[in-house]
Amino acid sequence: MAEGAALRAVRGCLAAFPREARELGWPESVPYLDRPPSPLEFYREWVSPNKPCVIRNAINHWPALKKWTSAYLREVVGPKVVSVAVTPNGYADAVFQDRFVMPEERQMPFMDFLDIVEKKVTSPNVFYVQKQCSNLTEEFPELVCDVQPDIPWMSEALGKKPDAVNFWLGESAAVTSLHKDHYENLYCVVSGEKYFLLHPPSDRPFIPYAPFMYWKATVRFPQHPLFSRLNNPISAFLGQSSISQPPTTYQKMVHLKLWMRRLQRRVVLMESHSFNAAKLEC
């Protein structure tokens, strides 16, 4: 009887852990900064304690904010063949039934991709330029001069330049499933909007692994009993010229709904750093 009571008490403490941890140390909402932090401030206040933030007005000086229109991208990149992820429902790198499924990686002229994104050509699939491993410098070097090669305060805070800089552009239907990166991330939104739903590390014991680990990113929790013990995820919204820093210890669900003019699309720039044997994306 005593052992059973002790076990119930332990279970009760564990069940209360996510809520109490948030009260003690995790923010209920993601803080917004109106200016880029200094390298010391960024590392001390956000990277080291593993806390997320959104930094507004961070890339106002980038020419890309004004130059990256559909007409400009067609003129500069145009017929060049690039790598495009193609999925039937917008969920790339996700679990489907009992399989982890990767998108089809299709080689196609960039102007054909823009035709699909702009709905000039109809397709039942979802197309997304999302290749990593520094696709901006490898596949889109024509666009490098429109952005900075790195985020200076990030590079100084981490003590090195980025290993990779990635360019992502796609339709609003593309969604990132629940996942955890092994990187510190900075996402720079050039055009449109980006939404994050974040679970702090204290939620981890109640987030079941496969097949739920890569559950579709929705505002409502998956219908699984473990999730009933969690508070709502922490949400973050990024507009144009904003930078997001979701820490490595957080579970992330990401939905991007971005546009240029009337077109629903997304343009996201991401850098990758290595730091203390861990990669850091910004």
GROMACS .gro file of C-alpha atoms in nm:
model
  282
    1MET     CA    1   0.000   0.000   0.000
    2ALA     CA    2   0.278   0.241   0.097
    3GLU     CA    3   0.467   0.162  -0.224
    4GLY     CA    4   0.154   0.223  -0.431
    5ALA     CA    5   0.092   0.557  -0.263
    6ALA     CA    6   0.453   0.660  -0.321
    7LEU     CA    7   0.428   0.565  -0.689
    8ARG     CA    8   0.109   0.767  -0.728
    9ALA     CA    9   0.279   1.063  -0.562
   10VAL     CA   10   0.573   1.040  -0.803
   11ARG     CA   11   0.337   1.020  -1.099
   12GLY     CA   12   0.152   1.324  -0.969
   13CYS     CA   13   0.476   1.521  -0.944
   14LEU     CA   14   0.577   1.421  -1.295
   15ALA     CA   15   0.235   1.515  -1.433
   16ALA     CA   16   0.270   1.862  -1.278
   17PHE     CA   17   0.626   1.905  -1.401
   18PRO     CA   18   0.554   2.075  -1.739
   19ARG     CA   19   0.327   2.335  -1.578
   20GLU     CA   20   0.559   2.406  -1.287
   21ALA     CA   21   0.864   2.427  -1.513
   22ARG     CA   22   0.692   2.691  -1.725
   23GLU     CA   23   0.601   2.890  -1.416
   24LEU     CA   24   0.961   2.881  -1.297
   25GLY     CA   25   1.166   2.928  -1.611
   26TRP     CA   26   0.996   2.918  -1.950
   27PRO     CA   27   0.814   3.213  -2.106
   28GLU     CA   28   0.442   3.186  -2.177
   29SER     CA   29   0.494   3.390  -2.492
   30VAL     CA   30   0.792   3.455  -2.714
   31PRO     CA   31   0.949   3.797  -2.643
   32TYR     CA   32   0.979   4.046  -2.930
   33LEU     CA   33   1.286   4.264  -2.960
   34ASP     CA   34   1.264   4.586  -3.162
   35ARG     CA   35   1.632   4.590  -3.251
   36PRO     CA   36   1.911   4.336  -3.299
   37PRO     CA   37   2.091   4.254  -2.974
   38SER     CA   38   2.462   4.292  -2.916
   39PRO     CA   39   2.662   3.968  -2.950
   40LEU     CA   40   2.707   3.946  -2.571
   41GLU     CA   41   2.339   4.016  -2.506
   42PHE     CA   42   2.228   3.762  -2.764
   43TYR     CA   43   2.445   3.486  -2.622
   44ARG     CA   44   2.381   3.567  -2.256
   45GLU     CA   45   2.006   3.630  -2.275
   46TRP     CA   46   1.892   3.386  -2.545
   47VAL     CA   47   2.144   3.125  -2.665
   48SER     CA   48   2.292   3.023  -2.331
   49PRO     CA   49   1.961   2.987  -2.138
   50ASN     CA   50   1.790   2.828  -2.442
   51LYS     CA   51   1.511   3.083  -2.467
   52PRO     CA   52   1.337   3.183  -2.791
   53CYS     CA   53   1.292   3.535  -2.922
   54VAL     CA   54   1.175   3.722  -3.231
   55ILE     CA   55   1.386   4.016  -3.347
   56ARG     CA   56   1.206   4.282  -3.548
   57ASN     CA   57   1.373   4.530  -3.784
   58ALA     CA   58   1.672   4.302  -3.801
   59ILE     CA   59   1.735   4.302  -4.175
   60ASN     CA   60   1.580   4.630  -4.291
   61HIS     CA   61   1.905   4.716  -4.465
   62TRP     CA   62   1.900   4.408  -4.691
   63PRO     CA   63   1.836   4.494  -5.059
   64ALA     CA   64   1.641   4.167  -5.088
   65LEU     CA   65   1.344   4.316  -4.902
   66LYS     CA   66   1.275   4.547  -5.195
   67LYS     CA   67   1.437   4.360  -5.482
   68TRP     CA   68   1.299   4.007  -5.443
   69THR     CA   69   0.985   4.041  -5.649
   70SER     CA   70   0.862   3.775  -5.888
   71ALA     CA   71   0.986   3.975  -6.186
   72TYR     CA   72   1.330   4.019  -6.032
   73LEU     CA   73   1.367   3.651  -5.942
   74ARG     CA   74   1.262   3.553  -6.294
   75GLU     CA   75   1.516   3.788  -6.446
   76VAL     CA   76   1.806   3.693  -6.219
   77VAL     CA   77   1.752   3.318  -6.175
   78GLY     CA   78   1.505   3.248  -6.457
   79PRO     CA   79   1.575   2.930  -6.657
   80LYS     CA   80   1.835   2.795  -6.418
   81VAL     CA   81   1.761   2.438  -6.305
   82VAL     CA   82   1.726   2.410  -5.926
   83SER     CA   83   1.621   2.148  -5.669
   84VAL     CA   84   1.255   2.159  -5.565
   85ALA     CA   85   1.081   1.940  -5.306
   86VAL     CA   86   0.746   1.805  -5.427
   87THR     CA   87   0.482   1.650  -5.199
   88PRO     CA   88   0.113   1.564  -5.242
   89ASN     CA   89   0.004   1.748  -4.926
   90GLY     CA   90   0.278   1.990  -4.818
   91TYR     CA   91   0.433   1.761  -4.555
   92ALA     CA   92   0.795   1.689  -4.640
   93ASP     CA   93   1.020   1.480  -4.415
   94ALA     CA   94   0.721   1.350  -4.223
   95VAL     CA   95   0.568   1.027  -4.100
   96PHE     CA   96   0.301   0.879  -4.326
   97GLN     CA   97   0.125   0.579  -4.172
   98ASP     CA   98   0.423   0.380  -4.033
   99ARG     CA   99   0.689   0.518  -4.268
  100PHE     CA  100   0.913   0.823  -4.256
  101VAL     CA  101   0.864   0.980  -4.599
  102MET     CA  102   1.094   1.224  -4.774
  103PRO     CA  103   0.974   1.450  -5.057
  104GLU     CA  104   1.046   1.393  -5.421
  105GLU     CA  105   1.341   1.610  -5.514
  106ARG     CA  106   1.273   1.737  -5.863
  107GLN     CA  107   1.515   1.925  -6.086
  108MET     CA  108   1.330   2.196  -6.275
  109PRO     CA  109   1.381   2.545  -6.419
  110PHE     CA  110   1.325   2.805  -6.151
  111MET     CA  111   1.082   2.996  -6.374
  112ASP     CA  112   0.865   2.683  -6.400
  113PHE     CA  113   0.861   2.663  -6.021
  114LEU     CA  114   0.749   3.026  -6.001
  115ASP     CA  115   0.471   2.955  -6.251
  116ILE     CA  116   0.336   2.691  -6.013
  117VAL     CA  117   0.370   2.908  -5.701
  118GLU     CA  118   0.196   3.198  -5.878
  119LYS     CA  119  -0.083   2.963  -5.993
  120LYS     CA  120  -0.008   3.032  -6.359
  121VAL     CA  121   0.024   2.655  -6.393
  122THR     CA  122  -0.207   2.422  -6.202
  123SER     CA  123  -0.064   2.129  -6.011
  124PRO     CA  124  -0.219   1.898  -5.750
  125ASN     CA  125   0.112   1.885  -5.562
  126VAL     CA  126   0.289   2.126  -5.329
  127PHE     CA  127   0.625   2.264  -5.447
  128TYR     CA  128   0.888   2.406  -5.215
  129VAL     CA  129   1.250   2.518  -5.259
  130GLN     CA  130   1.383   2.385  -4.930
  131LYS     CA  131   1.716   2.220  -4.994
  132GLN     CA  132   1.971   2.273  -4.720
  133CYS     CA  133   2.350   2.244  -4.721
  134SER     CA  134   2.390   2.609  -4.825
  135ASN     CA  135   2.166   2.607  -5.131
  136LEU     CA  136   2.178   2.989  -5.145
  137THR     CA  137   2.549   2.986  -5.225
  138GLU     CA  138   2.541   2.659  -5.420
  139GLU     CA  139   2.223   2.694  -5.629
  140PHE     CA  140   2.132   3.063  -5.602
  141PRO     CA  141   2.464   3.254  -5.598
  142GLU     CA  142   2.296   3.522  -5.810
  143LEU     CA  143   2.099   3.628  -5.502
  144VAL     CA  144   2.384   3.638  -5.251
  145CYS     CA  145   2.461   4.005  -5.317
  146ASP     CA  146   2.108   4.097  -5.200
  147VAL     CA  147   2.169   3.975  -4.844
  148GLN     CA  148   2.451   3.968  -4.593
  149PRO     CA  149   2.677   3.661  -4.600
  150ASP     CA  150   2.614   3.625  -4.228
  151ILE     CA  151   2.435   3.783  -3.931
  152PRO     CA  152   2.724   3.975  -3.771
  153TRP     CA  153   2.605   3.968  -3.410
  154MET     CA  154   2.527   3.597  -3.441
  155SER     CA  155   2.868   3.517  -3.588
  156GLU     CA  156   3.045   3.719  -3.319
  157ALA     CA  157   2.840   3.561  -3.042
  158LEU     CA  158   2.929   3.211  -3.164
  159GLY     CA  159   3.284   3.291  -3.266
  160LYS     CA  160   3.259   3.180  -3.630
  161LYS     CA  161   3.101   3.245  -3.968
  162PRO     CA  162   2.810   3.030  -4.088
  163ASP     CA  163   2.875   2.689  -4.238
  164ALA     CA  164   2.577   2.726  -4.470
  165VAL     CA  165   2.320   2.978  -4.586
  166ASN     CA  166   1.987   2.844  -4.715
  167PHE     CA  167   1.717   3.001  -4.931
  168TRP     CA  168   1.362   2.868  -4.894
  169LEU     CA  169   1.066   2.969  -5.106
  170GLY     CA  170   0.733   2.796  -5.142
  171GLU     CA  171   0.358   2.791  -5.112
  172SER     CA  172   0.165   2.853  -4.794
  173ALA     CA  173   0.045   2.489  -4.801
  174ALA     CA  174   0.389   2.363  -4.699
  175VAL     CA  175   0.406   2.277  -4.328
  176THR     CA  176   0.688   2.147  -4.110
  177SER     CA  177   0.594   1.859  -3.879
  178LEU     CA  178   0.668   1.839  -3.509
  179HIS     CA  179   1.043   1.797  -3.473
  180LYS     CA  180   1.354   1.887  -3.276
  181ASP     CA  181   1.659   2.036  -3.445
  182HIS     CA  182   2.012   1.967  -3.331
  183TYR     CA  183   2.091   2.328  -3.416
  184GLU     CA  184   2.042   2.676  -3.283
  185ASN     CA  185   1.826   2.841  -3.547
  186LEU     CA  186   1.787   3.191  -3.683
  187TYR     CA  187   1.523   3.225  -3.954
  188CYS     CA  188   1.528   3.550  -4.150
  189VAL     CA  189   1.195   3.628  -4.317
  190VAL     CA  190   1.245   3.830  -4.634
  191SER     CA  191   0.881   3.828  -4.743
  192GLY     CA  192   0.558   3.708  -4.585
  193GLU     CA  193   0.494   3.544  -4.250
  194LYS     CA  194   0.616   3.247  -4.050
  195TYR     CA  195   0.447   3.080  -3.754
  196PHE     CA  196   0.616   2.868  -3.488
  197LEU     CA  197   0.452   2.649  -3.226
  198LEU     CA  198   0.713   2.561  -2.962
  199HIS     CA  199   0.722   2.307  -2.682
  200PRO     CA  200   0.989   2.377  -2.416
  201PRO     CA  201   1.214   2.088  -2.305
  202SER     CA  202   1.001   2.032  -1.995
  203ASP     CA  203   0.724   1.907  -2.229
  204ARG     CA  204   0.950   1.641  -2.380
  205PRO     CA  205   0.849   1.348  -2.151
  206PHE     CA  206   0.489   1.390  -2.265
  207ILE     CA  207   0.558   1.414  -2.639
  208PRO     CA  208   0.540   1.056  -2.768
  209TYR     CA  209   0.785   0.942  -3.030
  210ALA     CA  210   0.702   0.770  -3.359
  211PRO     CA  211   0.461   0.797  -3.518
  212PHE     CA  212   0.362   1.105  -3.320
  213MET     CA  213   0.705   1.267  -3.322
  214TYR     CA  214   0.644   1.407  -3.668
  215TRP     CA  215   0.275   1.484  -3.628
  216LYS     CA  216   0.129   1.743  -3.860
  217ALA     CA  217   0.173   2.097  -3.740
  218THR     CA  218  -0.169   2.213  -3.626
  219VAL     CA  219  -0.277   2.446  -3.352
  220ARG     CA  220  -0.467   2.168  -3.179
  221PHE     CA  221  -0.279   1.896  -3.000
  222PRO     CA  222  -0.271   1.550  -3.157
  223GLN     CA  223  -0.533   1.320  -3.010
  224HIS     CA  224  -0.298   1.125  -2.789
  225PRO     CA  225  -0.339   1.082  -2.411
  226LEU     CA  226   0.009   1.208  -2.326
  227PHE     CA  227  -0.060   1.543  -2.491
  228SER     CA  228  -0.353   1.603  -2.258
  229ARG     CA  229  -0.101   1.674  -1.981
  230LEU     CA  230   0.062   1.962  -2.166
  231ASN     CA  231  -0.017   2.328  -2.174
  232ASN     CA  232  -0.069   2.496  -2.508
  233PRO     CA  233   0.249   2.533  -2.715
  234ILE     CA  234   0.425   2.867  -2.717
  235SER     CA  235   0.351   3.048  -3.041
  236ALA     CA  236   0.565   3.293  -3.233
  237PHE     CA  237   0.483   3.501  -3.540
  238LEU     CA  238   0.737   3.648  -3.779
  239GLY     CA  239   0.667   3.920  -4.030
  240GLN     CA  240   0.887   4.067  -4.298
  241SER     CA  241   1.234   4.173  -4.183
  242SER     CA  242   1.206   3.962  -3.865
  243ILE     CA  243   1.444   3.699  -3.730
  244SER     CA  244   1.342   3.406  -3.510
  245GLN     CA  245   1.565   3.215  -3.270
  246PRO     CA  246   1.391   2.888  -3.163
  247PRO     CA  247   1.637   2.704  -2.932
  248THR     CA  248   1.767   2.355  -2.993
  249THR     CA  249   1.599   2.215  -2.683
  250TYR     CA  250   1.250   2.310  -2.802
  251GLN     CA  251   1.019   2.082  -3.000
  252LYS     CA  252   0.893   2.277  -3.299
  253MET     CA  253   0.590   2.276  -3.523
  254VAL     CA  254   0.626   2.525  -3.805
  255HIS     CA  255   0.375   2.669  -4.047
  256LEU     CA  256   0.472   2.929  -4.301
  257LYS     CA  257   0.216   3.151  -4.464
  258LEU     CA  258   0.407   3.404  -4.663
  259TRP     CA  259   0.339   3.613  -4.963
  260MET     CA  260   0.469   3.873  -5.204
  261ARG     CA  261   0.199   4.109  -5.328
  262ARG     CA  262  -0.111   3.890  -5.362
  263LEU     CA  263   0.080   3.568  -5.402
  264GLN     CA  264   0.086   3.324  -5.115
  265ARG     CA  265   0.443   3.210  -5.088
  266ARG     CA  266   0.731   3.216  -4.848
  267VAL     CA  267   1.082   3.344  -4.872
  268VAL     CA  268   1.300   3.245  -4.580
  269LEU     CA  269   1.674   3.278  -4.546
  270MET     CA  270   1.858   3.058  -4.301
  271GLU     CA  271   2.224   3.038  -4.202
  272SER     CA  272   2.396   2.741  -4.038
  273HIS     CA  273   2.683   2.756  -3.793
  274SER     CA  274   2.886   2.488  -3.620
  275PHE     CA  275   2.959   2.566  -3.258
  276ASN     CA  276   3.091   2.335  -2.988
  277ALA     CA  277   3.033   2.034  -3.211
  278ALA     CA  278   2.671   2.141  -3.266
  279LYS     CA  279   2.533   2.308  -3.575
  280LEU     CA  280   2.361   2.640  -3.537
  281GLU     CA  281   2.116   2.764  -3.796
  282CYS     CA  282   2.019   3.125  -3.824
   0.00000   0.00000   0.00000
